[in-house]
Short mmCIF file of C-alpha atoms and ligand atoms in Angstrom, two decimals:
data_model
loop_
_atom_site.label_atom_id
_atom_site.label_comp_id
_atom_site.label_asym_id
_atom_site.label_seq_id
_atom_site.Cartn_x
_atom_site.Cartn_y
_atom_site.Cartn_z
CA UNK A 1 153.40 198.40 10.32
CA UNK A 2 154.81 200.35 13.27
CA UNK A 3 152.81 203.49 14.00
CA UNK A 4 155.23 205.25 16.33
CA UNK A 5 156.68 208.13 14.36
CA UNK A 6 153.80 208.45 11.89
CA UNK A 7 151.61 211.54 11.97
CA UNK A 8 147.86 211.19 12.47
CA UNK A 9 147.05 211.37 8.74
CA UNK A 10 149.56 208.61 7.91
CA UNK A 11 148.11 206.52 10.74
CA UNK A 12 144.56 207.00 9.42
CA UNK A 13 145.62 205.95 5.91
CA UNK A 14 147.44 202.88 7.24
CA UNK A 15 144.45 202.06 9.40
CA UNK A 16 141.96 202.24 6.55
CA UNK A 17 144.19 200.16 4.29
CA UNK A 18 144.42 197.43 6.92
CA UNK A 19 148.15 197.86 7.24
CA UNK A 20 148.27 197.30 10.96
CA UNK A 21 147.11 194.91 13.61
CA UNK A 22 145.37 195.71 16.89
CA UNK A 23 145.25 193.27 19.80
CA UNK A 24 142.36 193.84 22.22
CA UNK A 25 142.83 192.18 25.62
CA UNK A 26 139.48 191.49 27.30
CA UNK A 27 136.52 190.54 25.08
CA UNK A 28 133.65 191.37 27.42
CA UNK A 29 130.85 193.94 27.34
CA UNK A 30 133.33 196.62 26.33
CA UNK A 31 136.22 194.78 24.70
CA UNK A 32 134.25 192.91 22.08
CA UNK A 33 132.38 195.98 20.79
CA UNK A 34 135.74 197.80 20.67
CA UNK A 35 137.43 194.95 18.79
CA UNK A 36 134.54 194.75 16.32
CA UNK A 37 134.58 198.52 15.77
CA UNK A 38 138.32 198.50 15.03
CA UNK A 39 137.86 195.63 12.55
CA UNK A 40 134.89 197.34 10.92
CA UNK A 41 137.06 200.41 10.30
CA UNK A 42 139.86 198.47 8.59
CA UNK A 43 142.28 197.20 11.23
CA UNK A 44 143.26 193.55 11.53
CA UNK A 45 142.11 192.65 15.02
CA UNK A 46 143.18 189.87 17.34
CA UNK A 47 141.00 189.60 20.42
CA UNK A 48 142.52 188.01 23.51
CA UNK A 49 140.55 186.51 26.40
CA UNK A 50 141.30 183.97 29.13
CA UNK A 51 137.83 182.49 28.70
CA UNK A 52 138.12 179.74 26.09
CA UNK A 53 134.35 179.66 25.54
CA UNK A 54 134.43 183.36 24.66
CA UNK A 55 137.29 182.76 22.20
CA UNK A 56 135.57 179.79 20.57
CA UNK A 57 132.28 181.64 20.28
CA UNK A 58 133.89 184.65 18.60
CA UNK A 59 135.91 182.49 16.19
CA UNK A 60 132.66 180.83 15.16
CA UNK A 61 131.37 184.33 14.34
CA UNK A 62 129.05 184.44 17.35
CA UNK A 63 128.63 187.37 19.71
CA UNK A 64 128.24 186.35 23.39
CA UNK A 65 127.23 189.81 24.64
CA UNK A 66 123.43 189.80 24.36
CA UNK A 67 122.78 193.34 25.49
CA UNK A 68 124.60 195.07 22.64
CA UNK A 69 122.43 196.02 19.65
CA UNK A 70 124.31 195.69 16.34
CA UNK A 71 127.24 193.79 17.80
CA UNK A 72 126.28 190.35 16.46
CA UNK A 73 126.27 191.57 12.85
CA UNK A 74 129.64 193.33 13.31
CA UNK A 75 131.24 190.23 14.84
CA UNK A 76 129.84 187.85 12.23
CA UNK A 77 130.81 190.07 9.28
CA UNK A 78 134.34 190.76 10.46
CA UNK A 79 135.12 187.22 11.55
CA UNK A 80 133.93 185.99 8.15
CA UNK A 81 136.07 188.65 6.43
CA UNK A 82 139.09 187.49 8.41
CA UNK A 83 139.44 190.94 10.05
CA UNK A 84 138.62 189.68 13.56
CA UNK A 85 139.90 186.59 15.29
CA UNK A 86 140.25 185.58 18.93
CA UNK A 87 142.81 183.66 20.95
CA UNK A 88 143.72 182.86 24.54
CA UNK A 89 147.41 183.34 23.66
CA UNK A 90 148.20 186.89 24.75
CA UNK A 91 151.90 186.58 23.96
CA UNK A 92 151.33 185.42 20.37
CA UNK A 93 148.84 188.25 19.89
CA UNK A 94 151.39 190.81 21.11
CA UNK A 95 153.96 189.48 18.66
CA UNK A 96 151.52 190.00 15.77
CA UNK A 97 150.16 193.37 16.90
CA UNK A 98 151.35 196.94 16.47
CA UNK A 99 148.83 198.30 18.99
CA UNK A 100 147.84 196.45 22.17
CA UNK A 101 144.72 197.61 24.01
CA UNK A 102 144.00 196.53 27.60
CA UNK A 103 140.32 196.47 28.50
CA UNK A 104 140.01 193.83 31.21
CA UNK A 105 138.19 194.43 34.53
CA UNK A 106 139.71 196.85 37.03
CA UNK A 107 138.04 196.08 40.33
CA UNK A 108 138.33 196.50 44.09
CA UNK A 109 137.70 194.07 46.93
CA UNK A 110 134.87 194.66 49.42
CA UNK A 111 137.08 197.02 51.37
CA UNK A 112 137.84 199.12 48.31
CA UNK A 113 141.39 197.85 47.83
CA UNK A 114 142.47 197.89 44.19
CA UNK A 115 142.43 194.55 42.35
CA UNK A 116 144.35 195.10 39.12
CA UNK A 117 145.67 191.56 38.65
CA UNK A 118 144.03 191.13 35.22
CA UNK A 119 145.79 194.30 34.00
CA UNK A 120 149.19 193.17 35.29
CA UNK A 121 148.64 189.69 33.83
CA UNK A 122 148.03 191.22 30.42
CA UNK A 123 151.02 193.57 30.73
CA UNK A 124 153.33 190.61 31.42
CA UNK A 125 152.03 188.82 28.33
CA UNK A 126 152.39 191.93 26.16
CA UNK A 127 155.99 192.37 27.37
CA UNK A 128 156.82 188.97 25.92
CA UNK A 129 155.72 190.09 22.46
CA UNK A 130 156.47 193.83 22.53
CA UNK A 131 158.47 195.17 19.59
CA UNK A 132 160.11 198.53 18.84
CA UNK A 133 157.53 201.00 17.57
CA UNK A 134 154.56 199.27 19.24
CA UNK A 135 151.96 201.21 21.23
CA UNK A 136 150.26 199.94 24.42
CA UNK A 137 146.95 201.59 25.36
CA UNK A 138 144.89 201.05 28.52
CA UNK A 139 141.17 201.58 27.85
CA UNK A 140 140.01 199.99 31.09
CA UNK A 141 139.16 202.55 33.76
CA UNK A 142 142.44 202.90 35.65
CA UNK A 143 143.22 204.42 39.06
CA UNK A 144 145.20 207.56 38.19
CA UNK A 145 148.89 206.67 37.95
CA UNK A 146 148.43 202.96 37.39
CA UNK A 147 148.90 202.92 33.63
CA UNK A 148 152.43 204.20 34.19
CA UNK A 149 152.95 201.52 36.85
CA UNK A 150 152.97 199.10 33.90
CA UNK A 151 156.19 200.61 32.50
CA UNK A 152 158.62 198.37 34.45
CA UNK A 153 156.61 195.31 33.41
CA UNK A 154 156.57 196.36 29.75
CA UNK A 155 160.31 197.10 29.92
CA UNK A 156 160.83 193.42 30.78
CA UNK A 157 160.70 193.20 26.99
CA UNK A 158 164.18 194.74 26.90
CA UNK A 159 162.78 197.87 25.30
CA UNK A 160 162.77 201.24 27.08
CA UNK A 161 159.74 203.53 27.14
CA UNK A 162 160.17 205.75 24.11
CA UNK A 163 161.08 202.77 21.97
CA UNK A 164 157.45 201.80 22.53
CA UNK A 165 154.58 204.14 23.30
CA UNK A 166 152.18 204.04 26.25
CA UNK A 167 148.79 205.76 26.42
CA UNK A 168 145.49 205.81 28.30
CA UNK A 169 142.26 206.25 26.36
CA UNK A 170 139.35 205.38 28.67
CA UNK A 171 136.27 203.70 27.31
CA UNK A 172 133.33 206.07 27.83
CA UNK A 173 130.20 204.11 27.09
CA UNK A 174 127.47 202.00 28.69
CA UNK A 175 126.25 198.53 27.95
CA UNK A 176 123.46 198.85 25.42
CA UNK A 177 125.01 201.77 23.51
CA UNK A 178 128.64 200.63 23.19
CA UNK A 179 128.86 200.58 19.38
CA UNK A 180 127.24 204.00 19.13
CA UNK A 181 129.46 205.46 21.84
CA UNK A 182 132.75 203.91 20.64
CA UNK A 183 132.23 205.24 17.11
CA UNK A 184 131.08 208.73 17.89
CA UNK A 185 128.91 209.75 20.81
CA UNK A 186 131.57 211.40 22.96
CA UNK A 187 135.06 212.73 22.19
CA UNK A 188 137.79 210.23 23.08
CA UNK A 189 140.01 211.27 25.98
CA UNK A 190 143.68 210.45 25.33
CA UNK A 191 146.86 210.87 27.38
CA UNK A 192 150.24 209.55 26.17
CA UNK A 193 153.84 209.00 27.26
CA UNK A 194 155.27 211.34 24.60
CA UNK A 195 154.34 213.51 21.62
CA UNK A 196 155.00 210.80 19.01
CA UNK A 197 152.71 208.35 20.81
CA UNK A 198 150.03 211.00 21.28
CA UNK A 199 150.12 211.83 17.56
CA UNK A 200 149.73 208.19 16.54
CA UNK A 201 146.99 207.48 19.09
CA UNK A 202 145.04 210.55 17.95
CA UNK A 203 145.20 209.12 14.44
CA UNK A 204 143.93 205.75 15.65
CA UNK A 205 140.90 207.14 17.48
CA UNK A 206 140.04 209.80 14.92
CA UNK A 207 139.60 206.87 12.54
CA UNK A 208 136.92 205.11 14.59
CA UNK A 209 135.37 207.99 16.56
CA UNK A 210 133.71 210.77 14.59
CA UNK A 211 133.51 212.95 17.70
CA UNK A 212 137.30 213.22 17.63
CA UNK A 213 139.84 213.26 20.43
CA UNK A 214 140.55 215.44 23.49
CA UNK A 215 144.32 215.17 24.10
CA UNK A 216 145.28 215.51 27.78
CA UNK A 217 148.56 216.77 29.16
CA UNK A 218 149.46 213.40 30.64
CA UNK A 219 148.40 209.79 31.00
CA UNK A 220 147.44 210.42 34.63
CA UNK A 221 145.22 213.36 33.63
CA UNK A 222 143.41 211.11 31.15
CA UNK A 223 142.90 208.46 33.85
CA UNK A 224 141.49 211.11 36.19
CA UNK A 225 138.92 212.27 33.61
CA UNK A 226 137.18 208.89 33.48
CA UNK A 227 137.42 208.28 37.23
CA UNK A 228 136.03 211.74 38.01
CA UNK A 229 133.05 211.10 35.72
CA UNK A 230 132.22 208.07 37.84
CA UNK A 231 132.83 209.85 41.15
CA UNK A 232 130.56 212.70 40.02
CA UNK A 233 127.81 210.16 39.39
CA UNK A 234 128.23 208.30 42.70
CA UNK A 235 128.26 211.52 44.75
CA UNK A 236 125.20 212.86 42.94
CA UNK A 237 123.31 209.62 43.39
CA UNK A 238 124.13 209.84 47.11
CA UNK A 239 122.78 213.40 47.21
CA UNK A 240 119.54 212.21 45.59
CA UNK A 241 119.30 209.35 48.09
CA UNK A 242 119.91 211.59 51.12
CA UNK A 243 117.31 214.13 49.97
CA UNK A 244 114.90 211.26 49.28
CA UNK A 245 115.30 209.99 52.84
CA UNK A 246 114.55 213.53 54.06
CA UNK A 247 111.42 213.61 51.87
CA UNK A 248 110.19 210.36 53.41
CA UNK A 249 110.49 211.90 56.88
CA UNK A 250 108.49 214.92 55.74
CA UNK A 251 105.78 213.00 53.90
CA UNK A 252 106.90 214.41 50.56
CA UNK A 253 107.40 212.71 47.18
CA UNK A 254 111.07 213.21 46.23
CA UNK A 255 110.48 212.54 42.52
CA UNK A 256 107.86 215.28 42.26
CA UNK A 257 110.29 217.72 43.88
CA UNK A 258 113.38 216.59 41.92
CA UNK A 259 111.52 216.86 38.62
CA UNK A 260 110.57 220.46 39.37
CA UNK A 261 113.99 221.36 40.77
CA UNK A 262 115.69 219.95 37.65
CA UNK A 263 113.89 222.47 35.46
CA UNK A 264 116.56 224.85 36.74
CA UNK A 265 119.73 224.90 34.53
CA UNK A 266 122.10 224.29 37.41
CA UNK A 267 120.23 221.50 39.10
CA UNK A 268 120.72 217.88 38.02
CA UNK A 269 119.38 215.82 40.88
CA UNK A 270 119.90 212.16 40.07
CA UNK A 271 117.52 209.26 40.74
CA UNK A 272 117.14 207.93 44.32
CA UNK A 273 116.93 204.15 44.52
CA UNK A 274 117.81 200.78 45.93
CA UNK A 275 121.54 201.35 45.75
CA UNK A 276 124.52 201.66 43.37
CA UNK A 277 125.77 198.48 41.71
CA UNK A 278 127.95 197.39 38.81
CA UNK A 279 131.70 197.24 38.47
CA UNK A 280 131.98 200.90 37.63
CA UNK A 281 130.27 203.51 39.77
CA UNK A 282 130.64 201.85 43.20
CA UNK A 283 134.29 201.03 42.33
CA UNK A 284 135.76 204.21 40.82
CA UNK A 285 135.43 206.36 44.01
CA UNK A 286 137.85 203.94 45.69
CA UNK A 287 140.40 204.80 43.00
CA UNK A 288 140.41 208.30 44.56
CA UNK A 289 139.83 207.34 48.21
CA UNK A 290 142.72 204.87 48.21
CA UNK A 291 145.19 207.18 46.47
CA UNK A 292 145.50 209.98 49.03
CA UNK A 293 148.27 211.02 51.40
CA UNK A 294 147.10 214.39 52.76
CA UNK A 295 143.66 214.97 51.21
CA UNK A 296 140.76 213.55 53.21
CA UNK A 297 138.10 212.47 50.66
CA UNK A 298 135.29 212.92 53.23
CA UNK A 299 132.57 213.71 50.69
CA UNK A 300 133.39 210.78 48.40
CA UNK A 301 133.61 208.33 51.31
CA UNK A 302 130.33 209.56 52.82
CA UNK A 303 128.63 209.26 49.43
CA UNK A 304 129.72 205.63 49.24
CA UNK A 305 128.30 205.01 52.74
CA UNK A 306 124.97 206.63 51.83
CA UNK A 307 124.64 204.60 48.63
CA UNK A 308 125.59 201.37 50.39
CA UNK A 309 122.87 202.08 53.00
CA UNK A 310 120.10 202.10 50.38
CA UNK A 311 119.59 198.31 50.02
CA UNK A 312 118.96 198.22 53.77
CA UNK A 313 116.52 201.12 53.44
CA UNK A 314 114.54 199.20 50.81
CA UNK A 315 114.16 196.38 53.34
CA UNK A 316 113.01 198.98 55.92
CA UNK A 317 110.36 200.13 53.44
CA UNK A 318 109.20 196.54 52.92
CA UNK A 319 108.78 196.17 56.71
CA UNK A 320 106.74 199.40 56.79
CA UNK A 321 104.67 198.30 53.81
CA UNK A 322 103.86 194.89 55.27
CA UNK A 323 103.02 196.50 58.61
CA UNK A 324 100.31 198.47 56.78
CA UNK A 325 98.60 195.12 56.00
CA UNK A 326 99.23 193.73 59.49
CA UNK A 327 102.08 191.45 58.47
CA UNK A 328 105.73 191.18 59.38
CA UNK A 329 108.53 190.08 57.08
CA UNK A 330 108.74 186.86 59.07
CA UNK A 331 106.46 184.36 57.37
CA UNK A 332 105.71 186.62 54.40
CA UNK A 333 106.26 185.64 50.76
CA UNK A 334 108.34 188.36 49.12
CA UNK A 335 109.00 188.56 45.36
CA UNK A 336 112.16 190.43 44.35
CA UNK A 337 111.90 191.76 40.78
CA UNK A 338 115.41 192.24 39.40
CA UNK A 339 118.73 190.57 40.31
CA UNK A 340 121.08 192.55 38.04
CA UNK A 341 122.67 195.89 39.02
CA UNK A 342 120.70 197.86 36.43
CA UNK A 343 118.10 197.34 33.75
CA UNK A 344 118.98 195.57 30.51
CA UNK A 345 122.44 194.37 31.58
CA UNK A 346 123.14 190.86 32.92
CA UNK A 347 125.82 191.94 35.43
CA UNK A 348 125.64 191.08 39.14
CA UNK A 349 128.71 192.86 40.54
CA UNK A 350 127.65 194.70 43.71
CA UNK A 351 124.02 194.38 42.69
CA UNK A 352 121.77 195.81 45.47
CA UNK A 353 119.67 192.63 45.15
CA UNK A 354 122.46 190.69 46.87
CA UNK A 355 122.15 192.62 50.15
CA UNK A 356 118.37 193.02 49.93
CA UNK A 357 117.78 189.28 49.53
CA UNK A 358 120.28 188.47 52.31
CA UNK A 359 118.54 190.81 54.75
CA UNK A 360 115.00 189.70 53.81
CA UNK A 361 116.00 186.11 54.54
CA UNK A 362 117.58 187.16 57.84
CA UNK A 363 114.20 188.67 58.80
CA UNK A 364 112.54 185.31 58.07
CA UNK A 365 110.83 186.13 54.78
CA UNK A 366 110.38 183.47 52.10
CA UNK A 367 112.09 185.15 49.16
CA UNK A 368 111.37 184.54 45.47
CA UNK A 369 112.90 186.30 42.48
CA UNK A 370 112.37 186.99 38.80
CA UNK A 371 114.57 188.90 36.34
CA UNK A 372 113.89 189.09 32.57
CA UNK A 373 117.59 188.85 31.63
CA UNK A 374 118.38 186.05 34.10
CA UNK A 375 117.71 182.33 34.50
CA UNK A 376 116.40 180.20 37.38
CA UNK A 377 120.03 179.13 37.93
CA UNK A 378 120.93 182.80 38.58
CA UNK A 379 118.23 182.93 41.25
CA UNK A 380 119.75 179.85 42.85
CA UNK A 381 123.09 181.70 43.04
CA UNK A 382 121.24 184.31 45.13
CA UNK A 383 119.75 181.52 47.29
CA UNK A 384 116.17 182.24 46.24
CA UNK A 385 113.47 180.44 44.31
CA UNK A 386 112.69 181.56 40.76
CA UNK A 387 109.01 182.58 40.35
CA UNK A 388 107.28 183.83 37.24
CA UNK A 389 103.85 184.51 38.73
CA UNK A 390 102.53 186.54 41.70
CA UNK A 391 100.43 183.87 43.42
CA UNK A 392 100.43 184.10 47.26
CA UNK A 393 102.89 186.99 47.28
CA UNK A 394 102.62 189.42 50.21
CA UNK A 395 105.09 192.06 48.99
CA UNK A 396 106.75 192.83 45.64
CA UNK A 397 110.11 194.64 45.72
CA UNK A 398 111.38 196.12 42.43
CA UNK A 399 115.17 196.26 42.67
CA UNK A 400 116.25 196.67 39.01
CA UNK A 401 114.91 199.12 36.41
CA UNK A 402 114.33 196.58 33.64
CA UNK A 403 112.04 198.10 31.03
CA UNK A 404 109.72 195.06 31.41
CA UNK A 405 108.86 196.23 34.93
CA UNK A 406 107.51 199.53 33.65
CA UNK A 407 104.66 197.65 31.94
CA UNK A 408 103.69 195.19 34.66
CA UNK A 409 100.09 193.98 34.40
CA UNK A 410 99.07 195.59 37.69
CA UNK A 411 95.40 194.65 37.35
CA UNK A 412 96.37 190.99 36.86
CA UNK A 413 98.88 191.12 39.69
CA UNK A 414 96.28 192.63 42.06
CA UNK A 415 94.15 189.50 41.54
CA UNK A 416 97.03 187.07 42.19
CA UNK A 417 98.82 188.45 45.24
CA UNK A 418 97.87 187.52 48.79
CA UNK A 419 98.61 191.10 50.00
CA UNK A 420 98.95 194.26 47.94
CA UNK A 421 102.30 195.78 48.83
CA UNK A 422 104.78 197.14 46.27
CA UNK A 423 108.17 198.63 47.16
CA UNK A 424 109.38 200.31 43.99
CA UNK A 425 113.16 200.53 44.45
CA UNK A 426 113.73 201.99 40.99
CA UNK A 427 110.72 204.32 40.56
CA UNK A 428 109.47 202.46 37.51
CA UNK A 429 105.75 202.49 38.35
CA UNK A 430 103.10 205.22 38.27
CA UNK A 431 102.25 205.77 41.96
CA UNK A 432 98.70 207.01 41.38
CA UNK A 433 97.82 204.00 39.17
CA UNK A 434 99.21 201.52 41.69
CA UNK A 435 97.48 203.15 44.67
CA UNK A 436 94.17 203.29 42.77
CA UNK A 437 94.35 199.49 42.49
CA UNK A 438 94.52 199.29 46.29
CA UNK A 439 98.25 198.65 46.68
CA UNK A 440 100.35 200.00 49.52
CA UNK A 441 102.99 201.69 47.34
CA UNK A 442 106.30 202.92 48.71
CA UNK A 443 109.43 203.99 46.88
CA UNK A 444 112.72 205.56 47.93
CA UNK A 445 111.68 209.13 48.64
CA UNK A 446 108.02 208.34 49.19
CA UNK A 447 106.88 206.28 52.16
CA UNK A 448 103.21 207.16 52.18
CA UNK A 449 100.41 205.90 49.97
N1 NAI B 1 130.74 197.84 31.47
C1 NAI B 1 130.71 199.14 31.19
O1 NAI B 1 129.65 199.78 31.05
C2 NAI B 1 131.99 199.88 31.05
C3 NAI B 1 133.20 199.31 31.51
N2 NAI B 1 134.35 200.04 31.37
C4 NAI B 1 135.62 199.47 31.80
O2 NAI B 1 135.98 198.40 30.87
C5 NAI B 1 136.68 197.38 31.55
C6 NAI B 1 136.08 196.04 31.19
O3 NAI B 1 134.74 196.08 31.57
P1 NAI B 1 133.70 195.05 30.93
O4 NAI B 1 133.98 194.82 29.48
O5 NAI B 1 132.34 195.50 31.34
O6 NAI B 1 134.06 193.69 31.72
P2 NAI B 1 133.48 192.23 31.44
O7 NAI B 1 133.51 191.54 32.75
O8 NAI B 1 132.21 192.30 30.66
O9 NAI B 1 134.57 191.58 30.45
C7 NAI B 1 135.89 191.39 30.86
C8 NAI B 1 136.51 190.32 29.95
O10 NAI B 1 137.91 190.26 30.23
C9 NAI B 1 138.29 188.89 30.31
N3 NAI B 1 139.50 188.81 31.13
C10 NAI B 1 139.59 188.87 32.49
N4 NAI B 1 140.88 188.75 32.86
C11 NAI B 1 141.61 188.66 31.71
C12 NAI B 1 142.98 188.53 31.42
N5 NAI B 1 143.88 188.47 32.41
N6 NAI B 1 143.38 188.46 30.12
C13 NAI B 1 142.48 188.52 29.13
N7 NAI B 1 141.15 188.63 29.32
C14 NAI B 1 140.73 188.70 30.61
C15 NAI B 1 137.10 188.19 30.91
O11 NAI B 1 137.14 186.81 30.59
C16 NAI B 1 135.94 188.92 30.23
O12 NAI B 1 135.60 188.30 29.00
C17 NAI B 1 136.61 197.73 33.03
O13 NAI B 1 137.81 198.31 33.43
C18 NAI B 1 135.54 198.80 33.15
O14 NAI B 1 135.89 199.73 34.14
C19 NAI B 1 134.36 201.28 30.82
C20 NAI B 1 133.19 201.86 30.37
C21 NAI B 1 131.95 201.19 30.45
C1 SAJ B 2 129.49 208.63 34.59
C2 SAJ B 2 128.56 207.62 34.03
O1 SAJ B 2 127.47 207.91 33.60
N1 SAJ B 2 129.03 206.34 34.00
C3 SAJ B 2 128.21 205.32 33.38
C4 SAJ B 2 128.31 204.06 34.24
O2 SAJ B 2 127.47 203.13 33.64
P1 SAJ B 2 126.83 201.90 34.51
O3 SAJ B 2 126.63 200.79 33.53
O4 SAJ B 2 127.62 201.67 35.73
O5 SAJ B 2 125.35 202.38 34.92
P2 SAJ B 2 124.82 203.60 35.80
O6 SAJ B 2 123.60 204.12 35.09
O7 SAJ B 2 125.87 204.56 36.12
O8 SAJ B 2 124.29 202.86 37.13
C5 SAJ B 2 125.16 202.46 38.13
C6 SAJ B 2 124.28 202.11 39.34
O9 SAJ B 2 123.75 203.31 39.91
C7 SAJ B 2 122.33 203.25 39.99
N2 SAJ B 2 121.83 204.60 39.69
C8 SAJ B 2 122.16 205.20 38.52
C9 SAJ B 2 121.73 206.49 38.27
C10 SAJ B 2 120.94 207.16 39.23
O10 SAJ B 2 120.50 208.30 39.03
N3 SAJ B 2 120.62 206.52 40.39
C11 SAJ B 2 121.05 205.25 40.65
O11 SAJ B 2 120.74 204.70 41.71
C12 SAJ B 2 121.92 202.21 38.95
O12 SAJ B 2 120.70 201.60 39.32
C13 SAJ B 2 123.08 201.23 39.03
O13 SAJ B 2 122.89 200.31 40.08
O14 SAJ B 2 129.65 203.58 34.30
C14 SAJ B 2 130.24 203.30 33.01
C15 SAJ B 2 131.65 202.84 33.23
O15 SAJ B 2 132.53 203.65 33.44
O16 SAJ B 2 131.86 201.65 33.19
C16 SAJ B 2 130.22 204.59 32.19
O17 SAJ B 2 130.86 204.35 30.94
C17 SAJ B 2 128.79 205.03 32.01
O18 SAJ B 2 128.75 206.20 31.21
#
């Protein structure tokens, strides 16, 4: 059932009656919830992934994304109902599908250079199965202008743009709330190659998202919306970090001040911390920085530098904290709590723990680690020993805001450790309670007990 040329009401009817097939390329933290949501709302869905284990697991009705409440039931129900299947064959999927959605990683290398190979790989496969009237949608966060860079690849199909539709509809959600967000937490941003495509894509997303659609004037404008959301966050986190460093110098507690300042309607100071990880927020600013000719993105570049300084600052705090008990890092046993980039999500991309552990070891500390969503094998990947107790520890460094760390048994820990030093890199503990138990307690924005 080709959607190009239908109005949004006809698309919604076709959607609900299962008259068309959606191929979702990339079945990860975002792609699988999206595929399951489409199937749940009536579409026939073919998921495509290069990871055979992912494909097998989905075809057996099993969800491999642990941090997504509600996803397992959706996957099981829709696989059983024959509404959701998975394959590694991206060409075959394109031949079956009327809508092809690209939601594979869009990354940069350590120097911020774009790495869009997965997107181009998928585009080449889609081109081999593209038919007249099909619609290709990028949902991955794309550097503005890059969705349209797929046109020559897609035209390898022999079709010209206009005979197929192209759109960008960025995924706006977070791990842990993907199903909720995909089906109606925020309006869906959509930009398309022409009016017909826009009309059909509005129909598609109005079917699964009860918050509706915000149509943009172009594909590039839609790409910029999502990227700017991420840049806003990175720059504001950098502001919080810079003000926190100032507070440390002035013997102030940044959190106390931020909390009061944020009672003002125009003030939204973010949370200072151990750094900015993940494959979103530290990446998206490069999509702007690397796409300039005249503009000098000074603020965005400086924000990146400030945020990338924070893992080092956490090590500085651990040196100060150990000094308070007459110890140096060299020869101390340090327990890092948290390997992932943020709480509740098992994702290591640009996790601050990587740099923190590297620097602690360079200073001669014996480094241990524990993370509630990880395994001892993950700790080995970081080159540290997994440790589930606090015996003989001289300093504890909290690097990830897992909810488990908010309820640490501080009284029990105080009896186990060799020295009482806690560096709270994610502000998860109650300072007064920790200090009352005799700990030296520092956090980003507070370097006094
Ligand atoms: N993780 C998040 O919170 C959010 C991510 N996004 C965007 O969604 C996109 C995907 O992110 P995640 O789902 O978190 O990534 P992920 O790493 O969890 O999953 C990516 C999946 O794509 C597969 N894949 C990689 N290359 C492929 C290829 N050439 N063909 C088919 N499959 C391929 C991988 O095997 C993996 O299963 C990214 O562009 C990201 O910017 C958008 C909003 C939120
Ligand atoms: C603008 C925005 O809020 N983007 C969200 C972000 O989600 P993500 O999973 O990357 O988590 P995040 O809460 O932004 O955290 C990123 C990193 O920044 C750190 N962080 C976060 C907030 C803060 O005030 N201070 C801080 O240091 C976190 O510890 C983490 O290391 O990126 C997602 C994405 O685009 O992939 C996006 O969908 C999410 O809504």
